[in-house]
Coordinates of C-alpha atoms and ligand atoms in Angstrom, one line a residue:
M10 CA 80.6 128.1 113.1
R11 CA 80.8 128.2 109.4
L12 CA 83.9 126.4 108.0
L13 CA 85.4 125.9 104.6
M14 CA 87.5 122.7 104.5
K15 CA 89.8 122.1 101.6
F16 CA 91.3 118.7 101.0
G17 CA 94.5 118.4 98.9
G18 CA 95.4 115.6 96.5
T19 CA 97.0 113.2 99.0
S20 CA 94.1 113.7 101.4
V21 CA 91.8 112.3 98.8
G22 CA 94.3 110.0 97.2
D23 CA 92.3 106.7 97.5
G24 CA 89.3 105.1 99.2
P25 CA 90.8 104.8 102.7
R26 CA 92.0 108.4 102.6
I27 CA 88.6 109.7 101.4
R28 CA 87.1 107.8 104.3
R29 CA 89.3 109.8 106.7
V30 CA 88.0 112.9 105.1
V31 CA 84.5 112.0 106.0
E32 CA 85.7 111.0 109.5
I33 CA 87.1 114.5 109.9
L34 CA 83.9 116.2 108.7
E35 CA 81.4 114.0 110.5
P36 CA 81.8 115.4 114.0
F37 CA 81.7 119.0 112.8
H38 CA 78.5 118.2 110.9
A39 CA 77.0 116.4 113.9
Q40 CA 77.7 119.5 116.1
G41 CA 75.7 121.6 113.7
H42 CA 78.5 123.6 112.1
E43 CA 77.9 124.7 108.6
L44 CA 80.5 123.1 106.3
A45 CA 81.6 123.6 102.7
V46 CA 84.2 121.4 101.1
V47 CA 86.7 122.2 98.3
T48 CA 88.4 119.1 96.9
S49 CA 91.5 118.6 94.7
A50 CA 91.9 115.8 92.3
L51 CA 93.2 112.4 93.5
S52 CA 97.0 112.8 94.0
G53 CA 98.9 112.7 90.8
V54 CA 95.9 112.9 88.5
T55 CA 96.3 116.5 87.4
G56 CA 100.0 115.8 86.4
Q57 CA 98.9 112.7 84.5
L58 CA 96.2 114.7 82.6
I59 CA 98.8 117.3 81.6
D60 CA 101.2 114.6 80.4
M61 CA 98.5 112.7 78.5
A62 CA 97.2 115.9 76.8
T63 CA 100.8 116.8 75.7
E64 CA 101.5 113.2 74.6
S65 CA 98.2 113.1 72.6
V66 CA 99.3 116.1 70.5
R67 CA 102.9 115.0 70.1
A68 CA 102.6 111.3 69.5
K69 CA 103.3 110.1 66.0
E70 CA 102.0 106.6 66.8
K71 CA 98.6 106.1 68.4
P72 CA 98.9 107.4 72.0
A73 CA 97.8 105.2 74.9
I74 CA 94.6 107.1 75.5
E75 CA 92.4 104.1 76.2
E76 CA 94.8 102.6 78.7
F77 CA 95.1 106.0 80.4
I78 CA 91.3 106.3 80.7
E79 CA 91.0 102.7 82.0
N80 CA 93.6 103.5 84.7
L81 CA 91.6 106.5 85.8
R82 CA 88.4 104.4 85.8
T83 CA 90.0 101.7 87.9
R84 CA 91.4 104.1 90.5
H85 CA 88.2 106.2 90.9
R86 CA 85.9 103.1 90.9
A87 CA 88.1 101.4 93.6
A88 CA 87.8 104.5 95.7
L89 CA 84.1 104.7 95.1
E90 CA 83.5 101.1 96.0
T91 CA 85.5 101.6 99.3
V92 CA 83.7 104.7 100.5
A93 CA 80.2 104.5 99.0
P94 CA 79.0 100.9 98.3
D95 CA 75.4 102.1 98.0
Y96 CA 76.2 104.7 95.3
V97 CA 78.5 102.6 93.0
D98 CA 75.9 102.4 90.2
E99 CA 74.7 106.0 90.4
V100 CA 78.1 107.6 90.7
G101 CA 79.8 105.0 88.5
R102 CA 77.6 106.3 85.7
I103 CA 78.7 109.9 86.3
L104 CA 82.3 108.8 86.2
D105 CA 81.9 106.8 83.0
A106 CA 80.2 109.7 81.3
R107 CA 83.0 112.1 82.2
L108 CA 85.7 109.6 81.2
A109 CA 83.9 109.1 77.9
D110 CA 84.1 112.9 77.3
L111 CA 87.7 113.0 78.3
Q112 CA 88.6 110.2 76.0
A113 CA 86.9 111.8 73.1
M114 CA 88.7 115.1 73.8
L115 CA 92.1 113.4 73.9
F116 CA 91.5 111.6 70.6
G117 CA 90.4 114.9 69.2
L118 CA 93.7 116.5 70.3
H119 CA 95.6 113.6 68.6
I120 CA 93.7 114.0 65.3
L121 CA 94.1 117.8 65.2
R122 CA 97.6 117.8 66.7
E123 CA 96.6 121.0 68.5
L124 CA 96.3 121.9 72.1
S125 CA 95.1 125.4 72.8
P126 CA 95.5 126.9 76.3
R127 CA 91.7 126.9 76.5
S128 CA 91.2 123.2 75.7
K129 CA 94.1 122.3 77.9
D130 CA 92.4 124.0 80.9
Y131 CA 89.2 122.1 80.3
I132 CA 91.0 118.8 80.1
I133 CA 93.1 119.3 83.2
S134 CA 90.0 120.3 85.2
F135 CA 88.9 116.7 84.9
G136 CA 90.9 115.6 87.9
E137 CA 88.5 117.5 90.1
R138 CA 85.5 116.6 87.9
L139 CA 86.3 112.9 88.8
S140 CA 87.2 113.3 92.5
A141 CA 84.3 115.5 93.6
P142 CA 81.5 113.0 92.9
V143 CA 83.4 110.3 94.9
V144 CA 83.8 112.6 97.9
R145 CA 80.2 113.5 97.7
A146 CA 79.2 109.9 97.6
A147 CA 81.3 109.2 100.6
L148 CA 79.5 111.8 102.6
R149 CA 76.1 110.6 101.5
Q150 CA 77.1 107.0 102.5
K151 CA 77.4 108.3 106.0
G152 CA 74.1 110.0 105.9
I153 CA 75.4 113.5 105.3
P154 CA 73.4 115.3 102.6
S155 CA 75.7 116.7 99.9
L156 CA 75.9 117.9 96.4
V157 CA 78.6 118.7 93.9
L158 CA 79.4 122.0 92.2
D159 CA 82.1 122.7 89.7
G160 CA 84.1 125.9 90.1
C161 CA 82.0 127.8 87.6
E162 CA 78.7 126.7 89.3
A163 CA 80.2 127.7 92.6
G164 CA 80.6 131.3 91.2
L165 CA 84.3 131.6 90.6
V166 CA 84.5 134.1 87.7
T167 CA 88.1 134.6 86.5
T168 CA 90.3 136.4 84.0
G169 CA 91.0 134.5 80.8
Q170 CA 94.7 133.7 81.6
H171 CA 94.4 130.0 81.0
G172 CA 96.5 127.9 83.3
D173 CA 97.0 130.8 85.8
A174 CA 93.7 132.6 86.0
I175 CA 92.9 135.2 88.6
V176 CA 89.5 135.3 90.4
L177 CA 87.6 138.5 89.7
P178 CA 86.0 140.6 92.5
E179 CA 82.5 140.0 91.1
S180 CA 82.9 136.4 92.2
D181 CA 82.2 137.2 95.8
A182 CA 78.5 138.0 95.4
K183 CA 78.0 135.1 93.0
I184 CA 79.7 132.6 95.3
R185 CA 77.5 133.9 98.2
S186 CA 74.3 133.5 96.2
R187 CA 75.2 130.0 95.0
I188 CA 76.7 128.5 98.2
L189 CA 74.9 130.1 101.2
P190 CA 71.4 128.7 100.3
L191 CA 72.9 125.2 100.4
L192 CA 74.6 125.3 103.7
P193 CA 71.8 124.8 106.2
D194 CA 70.8 121.5 104.6
S195 CA 73.9 120.0 103.0
V196 CA 77.6 119.9 102.7
P197 CA 78.5 121.1 99.2
V198 CA 81.6 119.6 97.6
I199 CA 83.1 122.1 95.3
M200 CA 85.7 121.2 92.7
G201 CA 88.8 123.3 93.4
Y202 CA 91.4 124.6 90.9
M203 CA 88.9 125.8 88.3
G204 CA 86.6 128.7 87.5
C205 CA 85.3 130.2 84.3
T206 CA 85.5 133.6 82.5
P207 CA 82.5 135.9 82.4
Q208 CA 81.7 134.2 79.1
G209 CA 81.6 130.8 80.7
V210 CA 84.9 129.4 79.3
V211 CA 86.6 127.1 81.8
T212 CA 89.9 128.2 83.3
T213 CA 92.3 126.8 85.9
L214 CA 94.1 128.7 88.6
G215 CA 97.6 127.3 88.4
R216 CA 99.0 124.2 90.0
S217 CA 97.9 123.8 93.6
G218 CA 95.0 126.2 92.8
S219 CA 92.5 124.5 95.1
D220 CA 94.1 126.4 98.0
Y221 CA 93.2 129.6 96.1
S222 CA 89.6 128.3 95.4
A223 CA 89.3 127.6 99.1
T224 CA 90.3 131.0 100.4
V225 CA 88.2 132.8 97.8
I226 CA 85.1 130.7 98.5
G227 CA 85.7 130.7 102.3
T228 CA 86.1 134.4 102.4
A229 CA 83.1 135.0 100.2
I230 CA 80.7 132.9 102.3
G231 CA 81.9 134.6 105.5
A232 CA 83.5 131.4 106.9
D233 CA 84.8 131.8 110.4
E234 CA 87.9 129.9 109.3
V235 CA 89.4 128.2 106.2
W236 CA 91.0 124.9 106.9
I237 CA 93.6 123.6 104.4
W238 CA 94.0 119.8 105.0
T239 CA 97.3 118.5 103.6
D240 CA 99.9 115.8 104.2
V241 CA 102.1 117.6 106.7
D242 CA 101.4 118.9 110.2
G243 CA 101.3 122.6 109.1
I244 CA 103.6 125.2 107.6
M245 CA 107.1 124.3 108.6
T246 CA 110.4 126.1 109.0
T247 CA 111.3 124.7 105.6
D248 CA 110.2 121.9 103.2
P249 CA 110.5 118.8 105.4
R250 CA 111.5 116.8 102.3
L251 CA 114.6 118.9 102.2
I252 CA 115.4 119.2 106.0
R253 CA 114.2 116.3 108.1
D254 CA 114.2 118.3 111.4
A255 CA 112.1 121.1 110.0
R256 CA 109.6 122.3 112.7
V257 CA 105.9 123.1 112.5
L258 CA 105.2 126.8 113.0
P259 CA 102.1 127.3 115.3
S260 CA 101.3 130.6 113.7
V261 CA 102.5 132.8 110.9
S262 CA 101.2 136.1 109.6
Y263 CA 99.5 136.6 106.3
L264 CA 102.5 138.4 105.0
E265 CA 104.9 135.7 106.1
A266 CA 102.7 133.0 104.5
M267 CA 102.5 135.0 101.3
E268 CA 106.2 135.4 101.0
L269 CA 106.8 131.7 101.7
S270 CA 104.3 130.6 99.1
Y271 CA 105.5 133.1 96.6
F272 CA 109.0 131.8 97.1
G273 CA 108.2 128.2 96.5
A274 CA 106.8 126.7 99.8
R275 CA 104.4 124.5 98.0
V276 CA 102.2 124.0 101.0
M277 CA 100.0 127.0 99.9
H278 CA 99.2 128.5 96.5
P279 CA 100.9 132.0 96.1
R280 CA 97.6 133.7 95.5
S281 CA 95.7 132.0 98.2
I282 CA 96.6 134.2 101.1
E283 CA 95.4 137.6 99.8
P284 CA 91.6 136.8 99.8
A285 CA 91.7 135.7 103.4
M286 CA 93.9 138.7 104.4
R287 CA 91.4 141.1 102.9
K288 CA 88.7 140.0 105.3
N289 CA 90.9 138.8 108.1
T290 CA 89.7 135.2 107.7
P291 CA 92.0 132.9 109.7
I292 CA 93.5 130.0 107.7
R293 CA 94.5 126.8 109.4
V294 CA 96.8 124.4 107.8
K295 CA 96.3 120.9 109.1
N296 CA 97.4 117.3 108.5
S297 CA 94.5 114.9 107.4
F298 CA 96.8 112.0 108.5
N299 CA 97.2 113.5 111.9
P300 CA 94.1 115.6 112.6
S301 CA 94.7 116.0 116.3
H302 CA 97.8 118.1 115.7
P303 CA 96.8 121.8 116.0
G304 CA 98.6 122.7 112.8
T305 CA 99.5 126.3 111.7
C306 CA 97.2 129.2 112.0
I307 CA 97.7 132.0 109.5
V308 CA 96.4 135.3 110.9
R309 CA 97.1 139.1 110.6
E310 CA 99.6 139.4 113.5
S311 CA 101.4 136.2 114.2
K312 CA 102.5 135.7 117.8
R313 CA 105.9 137.1 117.5
D314 CA 108.3 134.6 118.8
R315 CA 111.5 136.3 119.7
R316 CA 113.1 134.8 116.7
V317 CA 113.4 137.1 113.7
V318 CA 113.9 134.5 111.0
K319 CA 111.0 132.1 110.9
A320 CA 111.3 130.0 107.8
L321 CA 113.2 129.3 104.6
T322 CA 112.3 128.3 101.1
H323 CA 114.4 127.0 98.3
F324 CA 113.3 126.8 94.7
T325 CA 114.7 125.6 91.5
G326 CA 113.3 125.8 88.0
V327 CA 114.5 129.5 87.7
A328 CA 117.1 131.3 85.7
L329 CA 119.1 134.4 86.0
V330 CA 119.2 137.1 83.3
T331 CA 121.8 139.8 83.5
I332 CA 121.6 143.0 81.4
T333 CA 124.9 144.9 81.3
G334 CA 126.3 148.1 79.8
A335 CA 127.8 151.3 80.9
Q336 CA 125.2 152.9 78.6
M337 CA 122.7 152.3 81.4
I338 CA 124.5 154.6 83.8
G339 CA 122.4 157.7 84.6
R340 CA 120.1 157.1 81.7
P341 CA 116.5 157.3 82.8
G342 CA 114.0 154.9 81.3
V343 CA 116.3 151.9 80.7
A344 CA 114.7 149.9 83.5
R345 CA 111.3 150.8 82.2
M346 CA 112.2 149.6 78.7
I347 CA 113.5 146.3 80.2
F348 CA 110.4 145.7 82.2
T349 CA 108.1 146.7 79.4
A350 CA 109.8 144.3 76.9
L351 CA 109.4 141.5 79.4
A352 CA 105.8 142.4 80.3
E353 CA 104.8 142.4 76.7
K354 CA 105.8 138.7 76.5
E355 CA 104.0 138.1 79.9
I356 CA 107.3 137.1 81.5
N357 CA 107.0 137.0 85.3
I358 CA 110.0 138.5 87.1
M359 CA 110.6 136.8 90.5
M360 CA 113.5 138.9 91.8
I361 CA 115.3 142.1 90.7
S362 CA 118.6 143.5 91.7
Q363 CA 120.4 146.5 90.4
G364 CA 124.1 147.2 91.1
S365 CA 124.7 150.7 92.5
S366 CA 126.9 151.5 89.6
E367 CA 123.8 151.0 87.4
A368 CA 126.0 149.1 85.0
N369 CA 123.9 145.9 85.4
I370 CA 120.5 144.7 86.3
S371 CA 119.9 141.1 87.2
L372 CA 116.5 139.4 87.0
L373 CA 115.3 136.0 88.1
V374 CA 112.7 134.4 85.8
D375 CA 111.0 131.1 85.4
A376 CA 113.4 128.7 83.6
T377 CA 110.7 127.9 81.1
Q378 CA 110.6 131.6 80.1
L379 CA 114.3 132.1 79.8
D380 CA 114.6 131.9 76.0
L381 CA 111.6 134.2 75.6
A382 CA 113.1 136.7 78.1
V383 CA 116.5 136.8 76.3
A384 CA 114.8 137.2 72.9
A385 CA 112.6 140.0 74.3
L386 CA 115.7 141.9 75.5
S387 CA 117.9 141.3 72.4
D388 CA 116.4 144.3 70.6
M389 CA 117.8 146.6 73.2
V390 CA 121.3 145.2 72.5
K391 CA 120.8 145.7 68.8
Q392 CA 119.7 149.3 69.4
G393 CA 122.8 149.9 71.6
I394 CA 120.8 150.7 74.7
V395 CA 122.6 148.0 76.6
R396 CA 125.8 146.1 75.8
E397 CA 124.8 142.5 76.5
V398 CA 122.3 140.2 77.9
T399 CA 123.6 137.0 79.5
S400 CA 121.8 134.2 81.2
N401 CA 122.5 131.4 83.7
P402 CA 120.0 128.6 84.1
D403 CA 122.2 126.8 86.6
V404 CA 120.8 128.6 89.7
A405 CA 118.5 128.2 92.7
A406 CA 116.9 130.8 94.9
V407 CA 116.7 130.8 98.7
A408 CA 114.3 133.0 100.6
V409 CA 114.6 133.8 104.3
V410 CA 111.3 134.9 105.8
G411 CA 110.2 136.4 109.1
A412 CA 108.2 139.5 110.1
G413 CA 110.7 140.2 112.9
M414 CA 113.3 140.9 110.3
A415 CA 111.8 144.3 109.6
G416 CA 113.9 146.8 111.5
T417 CA 116.2 144.2 113.1
P418 CA 119.8 145.1 112.0
G419 CA 122.3 142.5 111.3
I420 CA 120.2 139.7 109.8
S421 CA 121.6 140.1 106.3
G422 CA 125.1 140.1 107.8
R423 CA 124.4 136.8 109.5
I424 CA 122.9 135.2 106.4
F425 CA 125.8 136.1 104.1
T426 CA 128.5 135.5 106.7
A427 CA 127.1 132.0 107.1
M428 CA 127.1 131.5 103.3
G429 CA 130.7 132.7 103.1
L430 CA 131.8 130.4 105.9
A431 CA 130.1 127.5 104.1
G432 CA 131.9 128.3 100.9
I433 CA 128.7 129.2 99.0
N434 CA 129.0 131.8 96.4
V435 CA 126.0 134.2 96.4
I436 CA 125.3 135.3 92.9
M437 CA 122.5 137.9 93.5
I438 CA 120.7 139.4 96.5
S439 CA 117.3 141.0 96.8
Q440 CA 115.4 142.3 99.8
G441 CA 111.7 142.7 99.4
S442 CA 110.4 146.2 100.3
S443 CA 108.2 144.6 103.0
E444 CA 111.4 143.5 104.8
V445 CA 109.7 140.3 105.6
N446 CA 112.0 138.5 103.3
V447 CA 115.6 138.5 102.1
S448 CA 116.2 136.3 99.1
F449 CA 119.3 135.4 97.1
V450 CA 120.5 133.3 94.3
V451 CA 123.2 130.6 94.4
K452 CA 124.5 127.9 92.0
E453 CA 121.7 125.2 91.8
S454 CA 123.8 122.5 93.4
D455 CA 124.5 124.8 96.4
G456 CA 120.8 125.4 97.1
P457 CA 120.1 122.6 99.6
K458 CA 123.3 123.2 101.5
A459 CA 122.4 126.9 101.8
V460 CA 119.1 126.0 103.4
R461 CA 120.8 123.5 105.8
V462 CA 123.4 126.1 106.8
L463 CA 120.7 128.8 107.5
H464 CA 118.4 126.4 109.3
D465 CA 121.3 125.7 111.7
E466 CA 122.4 129.4 111.8
F467 CA 119.0 130.6 112.9
R468 CA 118.4 127.4 115.0
L469 CA 115.0 126.8 113.4
S470 CA 114.7 123.2 114.6
E471 CA 114.6 124.4 118.2
E472 CA 111.4 125.7 119.9
P473 CA 111.7 129.4 120.3
D474 CA 112.1 130.5 123.9
G475 CA 109.5 132.9 125.3
Ligands
LIG523 P1 98.2 119.1 98.9 O1 98.1 118.1 97.8 O2 97.6 118.8 100.2 O3 97.8 120.5 98.4 P2 101.0 119.8 98.4 O4 101.9 118.7 98.0 O5 100.5 120.8 97.4 O6 99.8 119.2 99.2 O7 101.7 120.6 99.6 C1 102.2 120.0 100.8 C2 103.7 119.7 100.6 O8 104.3 121.0 100.6 C3 104.3 119.0 101.8 O9 104.2 117.6 101.7 C4 105.8 119.5 101.8 O10 106.6 118.6 101.2 C5 105.7 120.8 100.9 N1 106.3 121.9 101.6 C6 107.2 122.8 101.0 N2 107.5 123.8 101.9 C7 106.8 123.5 103.0 C8 106.8 124.2 104.3 N3 107.5 125.3 104.5 N4 105.9 123.7 105.2 C9 105.2 122.6 104.9 N5 105.2 121.9 103.8 C10 106.0 122.4 102.8
LIG524 N1 94.7 119.3 91.3 C1 95.4 120.5 91.1 C2 96.9 120.3 91.1 O1 97.4 119.2 91.2 C3 95.0 121.6 92.0 C4 95.3 121.3 93.5 O2 95.6 120.2 93.8 O3 95.3 122.2 94.3 O4 97.6 121.2 90.8
LIG525 MG1 98.8 122.0 97.2

């Protein structure tokens, strides 16, 4: 078999955890399977890099760059000493050189007080630039030949949308030509989360982007399966941090996984499902802390349990924008103007709902883009095309997901009756055209309760019968 194994930040968080990674890979290698590895940064490092880059630009006084670099050195060295005592000098030098580059760049930011999206992407790719050599050393220590490739070397060619780049189709052939020749002899360790534009400028794929790297690379090399190793037993009925008795789903469809990730189930990156879906590559989500658990398999047709609702997500960090005005009634083109105004500012719309009277349209946007969205629409008020634009940042969204919902009457009724009985006011409702998902918006403080109520209503903690 040919397998692509991706290890998330917690799975490579420190020396003992990286050792587990090697223990997971060893038997597959010994059995003669071809393996390629995608690794994330050590847990927390990407966030720290983002914070330090921002701080370097903002700080009036000298920012604590040296201290930050020393912390990174200590953490990565400690991991290296634990997993690869024979390679401490060789790999230690690689880490030192990268840390010296990073330090120089952070000082540069501070002097210039300028952080462009392009330099930010290069800086935040350093989490993976530091973790991958350690993972490689750990494999070599166990006698498994290995080499490291950054995302660009691995063949990921992307758009230039820094911080949220999309992998271009031409990557497939490139990835194949770069990775396939390596597989018979070694286990390549590829830095996740990054790629580069056709001009060679480094980009990142959005937070949690290593999942996306993994499915793109796995699919391109014709892997039989892509395994996403994380810190929970699989995709669950909802975030186990929110609902303690959330249950692992043995299988979900690509469509269900896509809706879940799009609506905030952090376990997979929102763009990571599509590449696998295109070529029917199965994705397995497994726990590196509990490898014997079968995990969740993501495939085209999930075994339909008789249950129609499978999982719930809850996400915050969103805001509601409502555009109102009788002027909109029966007037073609208003919706187009709204969406064009928002698209020009690159504002991502997560949910849309229009009242049947056409007197208002509500949109859910990322909270960080709220001011931009309201400003973009204010011209339409000035021109008298709409009466007013209001906003509400105090909201959360809940999505109810399950392929069985398509064509099953009464689901929405159950959802909103349950909300009513729990005294939760539903501010906005949207049903995706795929009918795999019904999502709605509530007051932010009602979000967790809404999930609890629905988890009980659809008895998601219980094994499905039959
Ligand atoms: P990694 O570093 O391995 O990529 P992440 O933290 O990105 O891990 O994703 C795993 C986390 O996703 C879990 O610890 C869990 O808290 C969260 N999560 C949110 N929704 C779900 C869900 N439906 N099923 C499983 N995990 C979920
Ligand atoms: N290290 C990156 C992040 O923390 C990418 C990833 O972990 O998938 O977002
Ligand atoms: Mg992740």
